[in-house]
Amino acid sequence: MVKFLYVIYVKMVVNEYRLKKDLEQGDICEKRFQEYFKENENIEFIKFGNKYSQLDFRYKNNISELKSRNYFSNDFIDTQIGNNKMVHALKKQNEGYDIDFYFLFKDGLFVWKYDKEIKLRTDYRYGKKWNYVPAVILKKVTDKINSIV
């Protein structure tokens, strides 16, 4: 029984460490994203106040989400995004906003301009619904920034 509890404790500590590292990487990548657009496109994305908000940034009539990935854009046929973000994107699009999903991979920044007509593959993992954006519909924005921390 003690060994079992120890294994559970170790898994909890490891998961907490991974979450902390993921959040740190996300913060670094968000700063890179904002700096890139400010310096190269004269666009100043404003971060929503809460780091757990459904979508990350706003600029004029655009709302954007940035997902940082620890792999190359062509490593998989698609990239996953939580269904909660897709539901929120649809709501905001119906309110008149343009929605962009940005993906920062090891080989650069890519974008998918949200289109509710594109039916994404879905599945359930870890107790929640996930959507999968096909890599072939992602457009490369730049290779001046990447997700390597």
mmCIF file of C-alpha atoms in Angstrom:
data_model
loop_
_atom_site.group_PDB
_atom_site.id
_atom_site.type_symbol
_atom_site.label_atom_id
_atom_site.label_comp_id
_atom_site.label_asym_id
_atom_site.label_seq_id
_atom_site.Cartn_x
_atom_site.Cartn_y
_atom_site.Cartn_z
ATOM 1 C CA MET A 1 0.000 0.000 0.000
ATOM 2 C CA VAL A 2 2.831 2.429 0.824
ATOM 3 C CA LYS A 3 4.465 1.737 -2.536
ATOM 4 C CA PHE A 4 1.165 2.408 -4.310
ATOM 5 C CA LEU A 5 0.713 5.734 -2.499
ATOM 6 C CA TYR A 6 4.306 6.681 -3.282
ATOM 7 C CA VAL A 7 3.727 6.017 -7.003
ATOM 8 C CA ILE A 8 0.587 8.201 -6.907
ATOM 9 C CA TYR A 9 2.531 10.971 -5.135
ATOM 10 C CA VAL A 10 5.372 10.843 -7.681
ATOM 11 C CA LYS A 11 2.900 11.029 -10.578
ATOM 12 C CA MET A 12 1.246 14.081 -8.992
ATOM 13 C CA VAL A 13 4.603 15.827 -8.523
ATOM 14 C CA VAL A 14 5.655 15.044 -12.108
ATOM 15 C CA ASN A 15 2.322 16.300 -13.488
ATOM 16 C CA GLU A 16 2.587 19.501 -11.440
ATOM 17 C CA TYR A 17 6.136 20.040 -12.752
ATOM 18 C CA ARG A 18 5.001 19.487 -16.356
ATOM 19 C CA LEU A 19 2.110 21.911 -15.939
ATOM 20 C CA LYS A 20 4.476 24.533 -14.505
ATOM 21 C CA LYS A 21 6.908 24.052 -17.419
ATOM 22 C CA ASP A 22 4.059 24.202 -19.965
ATOM 23 C CA LEU A 23 2.825 27.472 -18.467
ATOM 24 C CA GLU A 24 6.355 28.912 -18.459
ATOM 25 C CA GLN A 25 6.855 27.930 -22.105
ATOM 26 C CA GLY A 26 3.477 29.425 -22.958
ATOM 27 C CA ASP A 27 4.436 32.742 -21.345
ATOM 28 C CA ILE A 28 7.743 32.873 -23.262
ATOM 29 C CA CYS A 29 6.078 32.006 -26.569
ATOM 30 C CA GLU A 30 3.310 34.558 -26.033
ATOM 31 C CA LYS A 31 5.921 37.279 -25.546
ATOM 32 C CA ARG A 32 7.706 36.195 -28.741
ATOM 33 C CA PHE A 33 4.391 36.276 -30.588
ATOM 34 C CA GLN A 34 3.503 39.758 -29.380
ATOM 35 C CA GLU A 35 7.012 41.121 -30.053
ATOM 36 C CA TYR A 36 7.093 39.641 -33.563
ATOM 37 C CA PHE A 37 3.799 41.253 -34.575
ATOM 38 C CA LYS A 38 4.629 44.576 -32.961
ATOM 39 C CA GLU A 39 8.071 44.807 -34.614
ATOM 40 C CA ASN A 40 7.262 43.278 -38.026
ATOM 41 C CA GLU A 41 3.572 43.904 -38.695
ATOM 42 C CA ASN A 42 2.896 46.966 -36.514
ATOM 43 C CA ILE A 43 0.148 44.987 -34.775
ATOM 44 C CA GLU A 44 -0.130 45.223 -31.020
ATOM 45 C CA PHE A 45 -1.984 42.179 -29.736
ATOM 46 C CA ILE A 46 -3.505 42.834 -26.311
ATOM 47 C CA LYS A 47 -3.424 39.866 -23.942
ATOM 48 C CA PHE A 48 -6.665 39.009 -22.202
ATOM 49 C CA GLY A 49 -6.178 39.479 -18.463
ATOM 50 C CA ASN A 50 -6.594 35.881 -17.330
ATOM 51 C CA LYS A 51 -3.986 33.306 -18.401
ATOM 52 C CA TYR A 52 -6.752 30.689 -18.319
ATOM 53 C CA SER A 53 -9.101 32.637 -20.627
ATOM 54 C CA GLN A 54 -10.564 30.738 -23.571
ATOM 55 C CA LEU A 55 -8.654 32.769 -26.163
ATOM 56 C CA ASP A 56 -5.411 34.711 -25.717
ATOM 57 C CA PHE A 57 -5.272 37.999 -27.641
ATOM 58 C CA ARG A 58 -7.327 40.802 -29.112
ATOM 59 C CA TYR A 59 -6.468 43.331 -31.810
ATOM 60 C CA LYS A 60 -9.198 45.579 -33.195
ATOM 61 C CA ASN A 61 -11.867 43.170 -34.532
ATOM 62 C CA ASN A 62 -9.642 40.088 -34.234
ATOM 63 C CA ILE A 63 -9.409 37.557 -31.435
ATOM 64 C CA SER A 64 -6.529 35.084 -31.531
ATOM 65 C CA GLU A 65 -5.372 31.989 -29.707
ATOM 66 C CA LEU A 66 -1.725 30.918 -29.604
ATOM 67 C CA LYS A 67 -0.798 27.279 -29.060
ATOM 68 C CA SER A 68 2.874 26.446 -28.506
ATOM 69 C CA ARG A 69 4.045 23.049 -29.688
ATOM 70 C CA ASN A 70 7.234 21.161 -28.830
ATOM 71 C CA TYR A 71 7.511 19.588 -32.268
ATOM 72 C CA PHE A 72 7.839 20.520 -35.936
ATOM 73 C CA SER A 73 4.831 21.474 -38.033
ATOM 74 C CA ASN A 74 5.170 18.393 -40.238
ATOM 75 C CA ASP A 75 5.679 15.836 -37.444
ATOM 76 C CA PHE A 76 1.954 15.017 -37.344
ATOM 77 C CA ILE A 77 -0.949 15.200 -39.795
ATOM 78 C CA ASP A 78 -2.861 17.477 -37.423
ATOM 79 C CA THR A 79 -2.550 19.403 -34.172
ATOM 80 C CA GLN A 80 -4.954 19.245 -31.256
ATOM 81 C CA ILE A 81 -6.931 22.027 -29.663
ATOM 82 C CA GLY A 82 -9.515 21.854 -26.891
ATOM 83 C CA ASN A 83 -13.157 21.903 -27.907
ATOM 84 C CA ASN A 84 -13.780 24.648 -25.326
ATOM 85 C CA LYS A 85 -11.672 26.986 -27.472
ATOM 86 C CA MET A 86 -13.590 26.057 -30.626
ATOM 87 C CA VAL A 87 -16.960 26.656 -28.922
ATOM 88 C CA HIS A 88 -15.762 30.057 -27.688
ATOM 89 C CA ALA A 89 -14.357 30.905 -31.143
ATOM 90 C CA LEU A 90 -17.719 30.156 -32.767
ATOM 91 C CA LYS A 91 -19.494 32.334 -30.204
ATOM 92 C CA LYS A 92 -17.096 35.236 -30.815
ATOM 93 C CA GLN A 93 -17.290 34.810 -34.600
ATOM 94 C CA ASN A 94 -21.086 34.983 -34.361
ATOM 95 C CA GLU A 95 -20.615 38.274 -32.460
ATOM 96 C CA GLY A 96 -18.704 39.640 -35.477
ATOM 97 C CA TYR A 97 -15.061 38.962 -34.567
ATOM 98 C CA ASP A 98 -12.473 37.438 -36.874
ATOM 99 C CA ILE A 99 -10.838 34.460 -35.166
ATOM 100 C CA ASP A 100 -7.300 33.201 -35.781
ATOM 101 C CA PHE A 101 -5.631 30.184 -34.244
ATOM 102 C CA TYR A 102 -1.849 30.517 -34.235
ATOM 103 C CA PHE A 103 0.468 27.563 -33.705
ATOM 104 C CA LEU A 104 4.081 28.147 -32.755
ATOM 105 C CA PHE A 105 6.109 25.088 -33.718
ATOM 106 C CA LYS A 106 9.844 24.428 -33.618
ATOM 107 C CA ASP A 107 10.012 25.524 -37.272
ATOM 108 C CA GLY A 108 7.979 28.711 -37.070
ATOM 109 C CA LEU A 109 4.619 30.391 -36.588
ATOM 110 C CA PHE A 110 1.560 29.133 -38.476
ATOM 111 C CA VAL A 111 -2.048 30.330 -38.587
ATOM 112 C CA TRP A 112 -5.470 28.881 -39.240
ATOM 113 C CA LYS A 113 -8.142 31.479 -39.900
ATOM 114 C CA TYR A 114 -11.095 29.920 -38.103
ATOM 115 C CA ASP A 115 -13.768 28.658 -40.467
ATOM 116 C CA LYS A 116 -16.807 27.049 -38.872
ATOM 117 C CA GLU A 117 -17.581 25.297 -42.170
ATOM 118 C CA ILE A 118 -14.441 23.154 -41.902
ATOM 119 C CA LYS A 119 -15.358 19.990 -40.034
ATOM 120 C CA LEU A 120 -12.487 18.925 -37.791
ATOM 121 C CA ARG A 121 -11.759 15.441 -36.537
ATOM 122 C CA THR A 122 -12.684 15.094 -32.851
ATOM 123 C CA ASP A 123 -12.160 12.619 -30.044
ATOM 124 C CA TYR A 124 -12.343 12.394 -26.265
ATOM 125 C CA ARG A 125 -9.227 12.125 -24.115
ATOM 126 C CA TYR A 126 -8.444 12.922 -20.518
ATOM 127 C CA GLY A 127 -12.136 13.489 -19.885
ATOM 128 C CA LYS A 128 -12.602 16.230 -22.455
ATOM 129 C CA LYS A 129 -13.353 16.723 -26.126
ATOM 130 C CA TRP A 130 -10.537 17.635 -28.524
ATOM 131 C CA ASN A 131 -10.512 18.957 -32.092
ATOM 132 C CA TYR A 132 -7.727 18.318 -34.585
ATOM 133 C CA VAL A 133 -6.700 20.981 -37.093
ATOM 134 C CA PRO A 134 -5.156 19.371 -40.211
ATOM 135 C CA ALA A 135 -1.578 20.510 -40.822
ATOM 136 C CA VAL A 136 -2.314 21.035 -44.528
ATOM 137 C CA ILE A 137 -4.652 23.960 -43.799
ATOM 138 C CA LEU A 138 -2.119 25.820 -41.641
ATOM 139 C CA LYS A 139 -0.408 28.773 -43.349
ATOM 140 C CA LYS A 140 3.133 29.675 -42.397
ATOM 141 C CA VAL A 141 3.417 33.228 -41.074
ATOM 142 C CA THR A 142 7.150 33.314 -40.320
ATOM 143 C CA ASP A 143 10.149 31.289 -39.309
ATOM 144 C CA LYS A 144 11.626 34.249 -37.406
ATOM 145 C CA ILE A 145 10.159 32.896 -34.168
ATOM 146 C CA ASN A 146 9.700 29.343 -32.912
ATOM 147 C CA SER A 147 8.689 27.373 -29.836
ATOM 148 C CA ILE A 148 12.173 26.274 -28.819
ATOM 149 C CA VAL A 149 12.765 27.506 -25.271
#
